[in-house]
Short mmCIF file of C-alpha atoms in Angstrom, two decimals:
data_model
loop_
_atom_site.label_atom_id
_atom_site.label_comp_id
_atom_site.label_asym_id
_atom_site.label_seq_id
_atom_site.Cartn_x
_atom_site.Cartn_y
_atom_site.Cartn_z
CA UNK H 1 0.06 -0.19 0.66
CA UNK H 2 3.27 2.72 1.05
CA UNK H 3 4.13 1.16 -2.98
CA UNK H 4 0.56 1.95 -4.47
CA UNK H 5 -0.05 5.27 -2.65
CA UNK H 6 3.06 7.00 -3.36
CA UNK H 7 3.39 5.56 -6.63
CA UNK H 8 0.39 7.66 -7.91
CA UNK H 9 0.23 10.51 -5.45
CA UNK H 10 -2.49 9.95 -2.75
CA UNK H 11 -3.05 10.06 0.84
CA UNK H 12 -2.73 6.53 2.59
CA UNK H 13 -5.50 6.23 4.94
CA UNK H 14 -4.10 3.80 7.80
CA UNK H 15 -6.49 0.93 9.57
CA UNK H 16 -6.76 1.37 13.15
CA UNK H 17 -5.54 -0.16 15.92
CA UNK H 18 -7.00 -4.25 15.48
CA UNK H 19 -5.67 -7.23 17.68
CA UNK H 20 -3.43 -7.98 14.80
CA UNK H 21 -2.56 -12.04 13.51
CA UNK H 22 -0.04 -12.86 16.38
CA UNK H 23 0.64 -8.61 17.69
CA UNK H 24 -1.84 -8.65 20.82
CA UNK H 25 0.72 -10.39 23.73
CA UNK H 26 0.34 -7.67 25.84
CA UNK H 27 -2.99 -8.67 28.62
CA UNK H 28 -3.35 -4.72 28.76
CA UNK H 29 -3.48 -3.94 25.25
CA UNK H 30 -4.66 -6.09 22.37
CA UNK H 31 -5.13 -3.66 19.74
CA UNK H 32 -2.04 -1.91 17.82
CA UNK H 33 -1.44 -0.65 14.33
CA UNK H 34 1.77 -1.12 11.51
CA UNK H 35 2.57 2.37 12.78
CA UNK H 36 3.64 0.87 16.50
CA UNK H 37 5.97 -1.13 14.29
CA UNK H 38 7.09 0.51 11.75
CA UNK H 39 10.02 3.82 12.01
CA UNK H 40 7.56 6.10 9.74
CA UNK H 41 7.12 6.74 6.50
CA UNK H 42 5.09 9.83 6.34
CA UNK H 43 7.63 11.78 4.77
CA UNK H 44 8.09 9.65 1.98
CA UNK H 45 4.28 9.50 1.63
CA UNK H 46 1.55 11.41 2.77
CA UNK H 47 -0.44 9.48 6.06
CA UNK H 48 -3.00 9.56 7.89
CA UNK H 49 -5.71 7.75 10.75
CA UNK H 50 -8.65 6.49 10.02
CA UNK H 51 -10.12 8.25 12.58
CA UNK H 52 -8.46 11.54 11.18
CA UNK H 53 -10.37 10.87 7.69
CA UNK H 54 -13.82 10.50 8.93
CA UNK H 55 -13.09 13.30 11.48
CA UNK H 56 -12.26 14.98 7.93
CA UNK H 57 -13.57 13.36 4.94
CA UNK H 58 -17.51 12.29 6.41
CA UNK H 59 -17.93 14.12 9.02
CA UNK H 60 -17.03 18.00 8.40
CA UNK H 61 -16.41 17.37 4.28
CA UNK H 62 -19.53 15.16 3.62
CA UNK H 63 -17.95 14.10 0.59
CA UNK H 64 -19.15 9.97 2.23
CA UNK H 65 -22.70 9.36 3.20
CA UNK H 66 -22.56 7.96 6.86
CA UNK H 67 -25.55 5.31 7.74
CA UNK H 68 -28.65 7.58 8.15
CA UNK H 69 -30.15 5.58 11.52
CA UNK H 70 -28.13 6.93 14.62
CA UNK H 71 -26.49 3.06 16.22
CA UNK H 72 -24.92 2.43 12.55
CA UNK H 73 -23.76 5.95 12.64
CA UNK H 74 -22.60 6.15 15.86
CA UNK H 75 -21.06 2.09 15.34
CA UNK H 76 -18.94 2.65 12.42
CA UNK H 77 -17.29 6.12 13.86
CA UNK H 78 -16.43 4.12 16.06
CA UNK H 79 -14.85 2.17 15.01
CA UNK H 80 -12.69 4.31 13.48
CA UNK H 81 -10.35 4.81 16.17
CA UNK H 82 -9.96 1.10 16.50
CA UNK H 83 -12.00 -1.80 16.19
CA UNK H 84 -12.44 -5.92 16.88
CA UNK H 85 -12.25 -9.06 14.49
CA UNK H 86 -16.33 -9.81 15.56
CA UNK H 87 -19.26 -8.62 13.81
CA UNK H 88 -21.23 -8.33 16.03
CA UNK H 89 -18.84 -5.14 17.98
CA UNK H 90 -20.37 -2.39 19.06
CA UNK H 91 -16.43 -1.14 17.37
CA UNK H 92 -16.57 -4.15 14.06
CA UNK H 93 -13.61 -4.23 12.38
CA UNK H 94 -16.09 -6.04 9.87
CA UNK H 95 -18.38 -3.60 9.93
CA UNK H 96 -16.39 -0.88 9.25
CA UNK H 97 -14.32 -2.00 6.11
CA UNK H 98 -17.84 -3.31 4.99
CA UNK H 99 -19.12 0.63 5.36
CA UNK H 100 -16.07 1.61 2.95
CA UNK H 101 -16.47 -1.51 0.70
CA UNK H 102 -19.88 0.03 -0.99
CA UNK H 103 -18.59 4.25 -0.16
CA UNK H 104 -15.78 3.39 -1.23
CA UNK H 105 -15.61 4.76 -5.48
CA UNK H 106 -13.11 1.58 -7.08
CA UNK H 107 -13.39 -1.43 -4.87
CA UNK H 108 -10.58 -3.25 -6.71
CA UNK H 109 -11.34 -6.86 -6.40
CA UNK H 110 -8.49 -8.31 -6.57
CA UNK H 111 -6.61 -11.59 -5.53
CA UNK H 112 -2.19 -11.84 -5.13
CA UNK H 113 -2.49 -15.17 -6.50
CA UNK H 114 -5.21 -14.10 -9.09
CA UNK H 115 -3.84 -11.39 -10.69
CA UNK H 116 -1.17 -8.88 -10.91
CA UNK H 117 -0.78 -4.68 -11.71
CA UNK H 118 0.84 -2.91 -14.26
CA UNK H 119 2.26 0.24 -12.97
CA UNK H 120 2.77 0.91 -18.10
CA UNK H 121 3.82 4.58 -17.52
CA UNK H 122 5.11 5.04 -20.55
CA UNK H 123 1.56 4.17 -22.28
CA UNK H 124 0.34 6.09 -20.32
CA UNK H 125 1.47 9.35 -21.36
CA UNK H 126 1.82 8.28 -24.88
CA UNK H 127 -1.99 7.36 -25.56
CA UNK H 128 -4.34 9.26 -23.62
CA UNK H 129 -7.15 7.14 -22.81
CA UNK H 130 -7.03 4.92 -25.56
CA UNK H 131 -4.41 0.92 -25.52
CA UNK H 132 -1.72 0.57 -27.72
CA UNK H 133 0.19 -2.25 -27.49
CA UNK H 134 2.93 -2.45 -25.53
CA UNK H 135 6.18 -2.62 -27.28
CA UNK H 136 7.41 -6.74 -27.05
CA UNK H 137 10.04 -6.42 -24.01
CA UNK H 138 8.07 -4.52 -22.25
CA UNK H 139 4.99 -7.55 -23.06
CA UNK H 140 7.73 -10.29 -22.52
CA UNK H 141 8.08 -8.87 -19.20
CA UNK H 142 4.76 -8.61 -17.98
CA UNK H 143 4.22 -12.34 -19.00
CA UNK H 144 7.02 -13.55 -16.76
CA UNK H 145 5.93 -11.36 -14.17
CA UNK H 146 2.60 -12.52 -14.05
CA UNK H 147 2.90 -15.54 -15.16
CA UNK H 148 -0.26 -17.55 -14.75
CA UNK H 149 -2.55 -14.67 -13.37
CA UNK H 150 -4.41 -12.09 -15.47
CA UNK H 151 -1.80 -8.49 -15.98
CA UNK H 152 -4.30 -5.58 -14.50
CA UNK H 153 -3.54 -1.90 -15.74
CA UNK H 154 -3.15 0.96 -13.98
CA UNK H 155 -5.60 3.17 -15.92
CA UNK H 156 -7.79 6.39 -16.05
CA UNK H 157 -10.71 5.00 -13.71
CA UNK H 158 -9.07 4.31 -10.78
CA UNK H 159 -6.63 6.96 -10.89
CA UNK H 160 -9.80 8.95 -10.73
CA UNK H 161 -11.95 7.27 -8.13
CA UNK H 162 -11.06 9.85 -4.32
CA UNK H 163 -11.24 6.55 -2.54
CA UNK H 164 -9.78 3.80 -3.09
CA UNK H 165 -10.46 1.31 -0.15
CA UNK H 166 -9.50 -2.35 -0.84
CA UNK H 167 -10.73 -4.80 1.08
CA UNK H 168 -7.93 -7.43 1.31
CA UNK H 169 -9.61 -8.86 4.47
CA UNK H 170 -11.69 -10.95 2.48
CA UNK H 171 -10.40 -14.48 1.48
CA UNK H 172 -11.11 -14.24 -2.47
CA UNK H 173 -9.07 -10.79 -2.62
CA UNK H 174 -6.02 -11.82 -0.14
CA UNK H 175 -3.74 -9.49 -1.17
CA UNK H 176 -0.75 -12.04 0.45
CA UNK H 177 2.24 -11.70 -1.09
CA UNK H 178 5.22 -9.09 -1.65
CA UNK H 179 4.45 -6.09 -3.10
CA UNK H 180 6.76 -7.08 -5.97
CA UNK H 181 5.18 -10.27 -6.29
CA UNK H 182 2.20 -7.74 -6.68
CA UNK H 183 2.75 -4.71 -8.94
CA UNK H 184 5.74 -4.21 -11.72
CA UNK H 185 6.65 -1.63 -12.80
CA UNK H 186 7.20 -1.92 -16.58
CA UNK H 187 9.67 0.88 -16.76
CA UNK H 188 13.02 -0.95 -14.22
CA UNK H 189 14.41 3.03 -13.27
CA UNK H 190 10.79 4.08 -11.37
CA UNK H 191 10.40 -0.30 -9.96
CA UNK H 192 14.08 -0.52 -8.59
CA UNK H 193 13.47 3.05 -7.02
CA UNK H 194 10.38 2.31 -5.05
CA UNK H 195 12.74 -1.25 -4.12
CA UNK H 196 14.93 0.96 -2.59
CA UNK H 197 11.68 2.91 -0.69
CA UNK H 198 10.80 -0.16 0.77
CA UNK H 199 14.84 -1.21 1.94
CA UNK H 200 15.66 2.76 2.94
CA UNK H 201 12.59 3.80 4.31
CA UNK H 202 10.20 0.88 5.38
CA UNK H 203 11.86 -0.26 8.30
CA UNK H 204 10.92 -1.03 11.59
CA UNK H 205 11.74 1.34 14.93
CA UNK H 206 15.01 2.07 16.19
CA UNK H 207 14.37 0.36 19.13
CA UNK H 208 13.56 -2.92 17.22
CA UNK H 209 16.99 -2.95 15.80
CA UNK H 210 18.61 -1.65 18.59
CA UNK H 211 17.26 -4.61 21.30
CA UNK H 212 18.34 -6.58 18.26
CA UNK H 213 21.78 -5.28 17.42
CA UNK H 214 22.91 -6.29 21.23
CA UNK H 215 21.88 -9.35 20.84
CA UNK H 216 23.60 -9.98 17.62
CA UNK H 217 26.59 -8.34 18.98
CA UNK H 218 26.23 -10.97 21.75
CA UNK H 219 26.05 -13.60 19.67
CA UNK H 220 29.12 -12.76 18.03
CA UNK H 221 31.79 -13.07 20.96
CA UNK H 222 30.14 -16.17 21.99
CA UNK H 223 30.55 -17.79 18.70
CA UNK H 224 33.03 -19.31 17.60
CA UNK H 225 34.49 -16.12 15.90
CA UNK H 226 37.52 -16.59 13.44
CA UNK H 227 37.03 -12.41 13.63
CA UNK H 228 37.18 -10.18 16.16
CA UNK H 229 34.16 -9.04 17.38
CA UNK H 230 34.47 -5.47 16.60
CA UNK H 231 35.37 -6.74 13.16
CA UNK H 232 32.07 -9.07 13.04
CA UNK H 233 30.13 -5.73 14.01
CA UNK H 234 30.03 -4.47 10.48
CA UNK H 235 29.89 -7.39 9.05
CA UNK H 236 27.01 -9.16 7.80
CA UNK H 237 27.04 -12.62 7.89
CA UNK H 238 29.11 -14.38 10.06
CA UNK H 239 29.84 -15.16 13.22
CA UNK H 240 27.10 -18.12 14.25
CA UNK H 241 23.68 -20.22 12.61
CA UNK H 242 20.27 -19.50 13.72
CA UNK H 243 17.44 -21.21 12.28
CA UNK H 244 13.43 -20.26 12.16
CA UNK H 245 11.64 -22.41 13.32
CA UNK H 246 7.96 -22.39 13.23
CA UNK H 247 5.56 -24.01 14.59
CA UNK H 248 2.31 -23.26 16.38
CA UNK H 249 -0.71 -23.39 14.46
CA UNK H 250 1.23 -23.69 11.20
CA UNK H 251 -1.16 -24.53 7.79
CA UNK H 252 0.68 -26.19 6.24
CA UNK H 253 1.63 -29.60 8.27
CA UNK H 254 3.90 -31.19 5.55
CA UNK H 255 6.16 -28.03 6.71
CA UNK H 256 5.58 -29.79 10.36
CA UNK H 257 8.83 -31.57 10.63
CA UNK H 258 10.37 -32.95 13.74
CA UNK H 259 12.77 -31.79 15.82
CA UNK H 260 15.02 -35.14 14.77
CA UNK H 261 14.03 -34.33 11.19
CA UNK H 262 15.70 -30.58 11.30
CA UNK H 263 18.71 -31.78 13.37
CA UNK H 264 18.34 -34.16 10.52
CA UNK H 265 17.86 -32.16 7.11
CA UNK H 266 19.97 -29.27 8.55
CA UNK H 267 23.19 -31.18 9.77
CA UNK H 268 25.33 -31.31 6.34
CA UNK H 269 24.85 -27.51 6.12
CA UNK H 270 25.66 -26.57 9.76
CA UNK H 271 28.98 -27.16 12.37
CA UNK H 272 28.91 -29.63 15.23
CA UNK H 273 29.01 -27.75 17.85
CA UNK H 274 29.11 -24.78 16.67
CA UNK H 275 27.22 -21.64 18.32
CA UNK H 276 23.06 -22.07 16.54
CA UNK H 277 19.90 -18.70 17.33
CA UNK H 278 17.15 -20.45 17.09
CA UNK H 279 14.02 -18.15 16.23
CA UNK H 280 10.87 -19.25 17.23
CA UNK H 281 6.88 -19.54 18.47
CA UNK H 282 7.47 -23.37 20.46
CA UNK H 283 7.56 -22.61 23.80
CA UNK H 284 9.09 -25.89 24.76
CA UNK H 285 12.31 -25.72 24.55
CA UNK H 286 12.53 -29.48 25.65
CA UNK H 287 11.10 -30.38 21.80
CA UNK H 288 14.65 -28.77 20.95
CA UNK H 289 16.93 -31.34 22.20
CA UNK H 290 17.74 -32.87 19.59
CA UNK H 291 19.03 -30.45 18.12
CA UNK H 292 20.93 -29.05 21.73
CA UNK H 293 22.80 -32.31 21.62
CA UNK H 294 24.78 -30.46 18.80
CA UNK H 295 24.86 -26.99 18.80
CA UNK H 296 25.15 -24.58 21.86
CA UNK H 297 21.64 -23.23 21.00
CA UNK H 298 20.39 -19.60 21.69
CA UNK H 299 17.37 -18.05 21.80
CA UNK H 300 15.27 -14.86 22.18
CA UNK H 301 14.63 -14.53 26.91
CA UNK H 302 18.31 -15.89 26.66
CA UNK H 303 18.78 -12.37 26.37
CA UNK H 304 16.54 -10.99 27.48
CA UNK H 305 18.11 -8.42 30.27
CA UNK H 306 20.95 -8.18 27.88
CA UNK H 307 18.54 -6.69 25.24
CA UNK H 308 15.70 -4.85 27.39
CA UNK H 309 12.81 -6.70 26.47
CA UNK H 310 10.96 -6.43 29.81
CA UNK H 311 10.60 -2.75 29.10
CA UNK H 312 9.36 -2.80 25.06
CA UNK H 313 6.42 -4.33 24.00
CA UNK H 314 5.95 -7.81 24.02
CA UNK H 315 5.05 -7.69 20.20
CA UNK H 316 8.30 -6.74 19.19
CA UNK H 317 9.92 -10.16 20.06
CA UNK H 318 9.50 -11.47 16.95
CA UNK H 319 10.55 -9.04 15.39
CA UNK H 320 13.97 -8.74 17.18
CA UNK H 321 14.08 -12.76 16.40
CA UNK H 322 14.16 -11.61 12.56
CA UNK H 323 17.14 -8.25 12.89
CA UNK H 324 18.94 -11.25 15.07
CA UNK H 325 18.70 -14.20 12.99
CA UNK H 326 18.93 -11.87 9.60
CA UNK H 327 22.50 -11.08 10.85
CA UNK H 328 23.56 -15.19 11.26
CA UNK H 329 26.02 -16.33 8.16
CA UNK H 330 23.54 -19.06 7.35
CA UNK H 331 20.07 -19.12 8.62
CA UNK H 332 17.85 -22.27 7.85
CA UNK H 333 14.37 -21.32 7.55
CA UNK H 334 10.52 -22.71 7.09
CA UNK H 335 9.16 -22.78 3.52
CA UNK H 336 6.03 -21.25 3.04
CA UNK H 337 6.29 -18.70 6.39
CA UNK H 338 6.58 -14.93 5.44
CA UNK H 339 8.45 -14.89 9.07
CA UNK H 340 11.59 -16.19 7.05
CA UNK H 341 10.50 -15.36 3.96
CA UNK H 342 10.98 -11.94 5.46
CA UNK H 343 14.63 -12.50 7.22
CA UNK H 344 16.21 -13.80 3.60
CA UNK H 345 15.01 -10.31 2.13
CA UNK H 346 16.74 -9.04 5.13
CA UNK H 347 19.64 -10.69 4.52
CA UNK H 348 19.53 -10.23 0.45
CA UNK H 349 19.08 -5.54 2.08
CA UNK H 350 22.73 -6.51 3.78
CA UNK H 351 23.99 -8.01 1.06
CA UNK H 352 24.69 -11.85 2.22
CA UNK H 353 24.26 -14.13 -0.11
CA UNK H 354 21.76 -16.48 -1.48
CA UNK H 355 23.99 -19.46 -1.25
CA UNK H 356 24.17 -18.90 2.75
CA UNK H 357 19.90 -19.46 3.39
CA UNK H 358 19.22 -23.04 3.53
CA UNK H 359 14.92 -24.45 4.14
CA UNK H 360 14.48 -27.30 6.96
CA UNK H 361 11.99 -29.04 4.45
CA UNK H 362 14.15 -31.51 1.24
CA UNK H 363 11.95 -30.77 -1.60
CA UNK H 364 13.13 -26.89 -0.99
CA UNK H 365 16.39 -26.50 0.87
CA UNK H 366 18.01 -24.80 -2.11
CA UNK H 367 15.10 -22.85 -2.79
CA UNK H 368 17.55 -19.54 -2.74
CA UNK H 369 20.21 -20.46 -3.90
CA UNK H 370 20.48 -19.64 -7.70
CA UNK H 371 19.36 -16.79 -10.04
CA UNK H 372 17.40 -19.34 -11.92
CA UNK H 373 18.35 -22.73 -12.17
CA UNK H 374 16.69 -24.64 -8.68
CA UNK H 375 13.60 -25.67 -10.58
CA UNK H 376 14.81 -27.45 -13.75
CA UNK H 377 17.61 -29.24 -11.27
CA UNK H 378 14.46 -30.37 -8.50
CA UNK H 379 12.94 -32.40 -11.90
CA UNK H 380 15.58 -33.27 -14.39
CA UNK H 381 15.35 -36.34 -12.64
CA UNK H 382 11.43 -36.58 -13.61
CA UNK H 383 11.73 -36.48 -16.98
CA UNK H 384 13.33 -37.89 -20.83
CA UNK H 385 14.19 -34.44 -21.79
CA UNK H 386 14.67 -36.13 -25.24
CA UNK H 387 10.39 -36.83 -25.72
CA UNK H 388 8.63 -34.57 -23.72
CA UNK H 389 4.81 -34.21 -24.19
CA UNK H 390 4.68 -30.55 -23.85
CA UNK H 391 2.29 -28.19 -24.43
CA UNK H 392 1.01 -30.76 -26.27
CA UNK H 393 3.88 -31.19 -28.69
CA UNK H 394 7.11 -33.48 -28.49
CA UNK H 395 9.70 -31.68 -28.18
CA UNK H 396 12.93 -30.56 -26.24
CA UNK H 397 11.70 -27.75 -23.51
CA UNK H 398 14.66 -25.00 -23.67
CA UNK H 399 15.83 -24.16 -20.76
CA UNK H 400 14.69 -20.44 -21.36
CA UNK H 401 10.98 -22.52 -20.36
CA UNK H 402 12.25 -23.28 -16.92
CA UNK H 403 13.19 -19.98 -16.21
CA UNK H 404 10.07 -18.29 -16.77
CA UNK H 405 8.96 -20.52 -13.70
CA UNK H 406 11.88 -20.14 -11.85
CA UNK H 407 13.75 -16.06 -12.34
CA UNK H 408 10.58 -14.71 -11.37
CA UNK H 409 8.05 -15.20 -8.31
CA UNK H 410 5.65 -17.86 -8.29
CA UNK H 411 1.94 -19.39 -6.61
CA UNK H 412 2.84 -19.42 -4.22
CA UNK H 413 3.53 -15.99 -3.51
CA UNK H 414 4.49 -15.48 0.03
CA UNK H 415 5.99 -18.71 0.79
CA UNK H 416 9.21 -17.43 0.12
CA UNK H 417 11.43 -14.20 -1.43
CA UNK H 418 12.97 -13.68 -5.10
CA UNK H 419 15.61 -11.61 -5.42
CA UNK H 420 13.31 -9.23 -7.71
CA UNK H 421 12.89 -7.75 -4.55
CA UNK H 422 16.82 -7.01 -3.55
CA UNK H 423 19.30 -7.95 -6.40
CA UNK H 424 20.35 -4.57 -8.71
CA UNK H 425 18.06 -2.02 -7.14
CA UNK H 426 20.40 0.80 -6.80
CA UNK H 427 21.32 0.06 -10.43
CA UNK H 428 18.55 1.19 -13.26
CA UNK H 429 18.37 -1.35 -15.40
CA UNK H 430 16.35 -4.41 -15.21
CA UNK H 431 17.59 -6.55 -12.83
CA UNK H 432 18.88 -10.16 -14.48
CA UNK H 433 21.19 -12.31 -13.14
CA UNK H 434 24.39 -10.62 -13.12
CA UNK H 435 23.50 -8.93 -9.96
CA UNK H 436 22.66 -12.30 -7.89
CA UNK H 437 25.33 -13.28 -5.23
#
């Protein structure tokens, strides 16, 4: 949403505080907003709260009608400050967003797995309201980016709508994917600008990085350390190993492997006896005993006093875990976990090679190790390439077919991150394999 608001010159209306998924650890106040976790980006895109929007545009401006009956009107206005995900609540997020869906000028019915948004500035400025055939190179990039999804072009209908409302809390209109896997700028210079904007400005709060930094420095000192602590503290990817073990309510049962499997699947990449930091939502520490037999295991709780966790928002703990894990020399994540995936992107931002990240499940262990060939490596043994029925024809497929599937993001889009999000983004050209590290 930050990228869309910035790219289209709009004001971003922040949702009201609500009990965010897995971010309601504060028993006294379970409501939070995204502004509680990010350092602040109102200097790169205009932002206002939902409460401010209602006061300015609806109550005072009269731009959109409120419900005529007093009960529903009071309910909607009350929900603009904070809301609950309960339909019958007096402060219902559901009722609030249903109201916005009714009054907004444009409500996109987009789904991240079925649609992709194309920002094509050349076609926009050159041909006014009339469509025009896009030149071949740009069209090929769009097709590669969208894969099986339907491309949607940002047009004058969308741009002219005073109020756009994304009702992505519905299953049929979810946008559960990384921004650069949904929005494609046909001008790579513009696309890279927005990738840098997210890298540099849409980041966790300073308190999160400061707490994590204390833990990283301590881990570097505790590790076997081939370099001095002073040198390691400034070098990404040195010193200790890290894992993210996703348990809890994780919806991908195939990825919920035992601790014994975690050890067996990852031991080729981790050195016996070295320091292993584990980010996890598993509270039963005895579950990790198979790993403790082989590594010096530590958790966030072990550094609680050092990092001053008791003085911080308890909902910061997962983000602190991510930052600490991102600074390890080797990281092993849980596939299909967006938590693990974002650690991978942060490592990319730090300049750490994707070849120093693994996944615990053997089907996905080297997903991040090449720009686009590991899909072919995984399935090559399944085919006779000399006689393969390919799109109804018997022929030998070209390598380009497999690169088509793997260089660009593909479903499930939130399962992992892709080097398109960070590799080569400080340049003006389309990222390519030359930018992979």
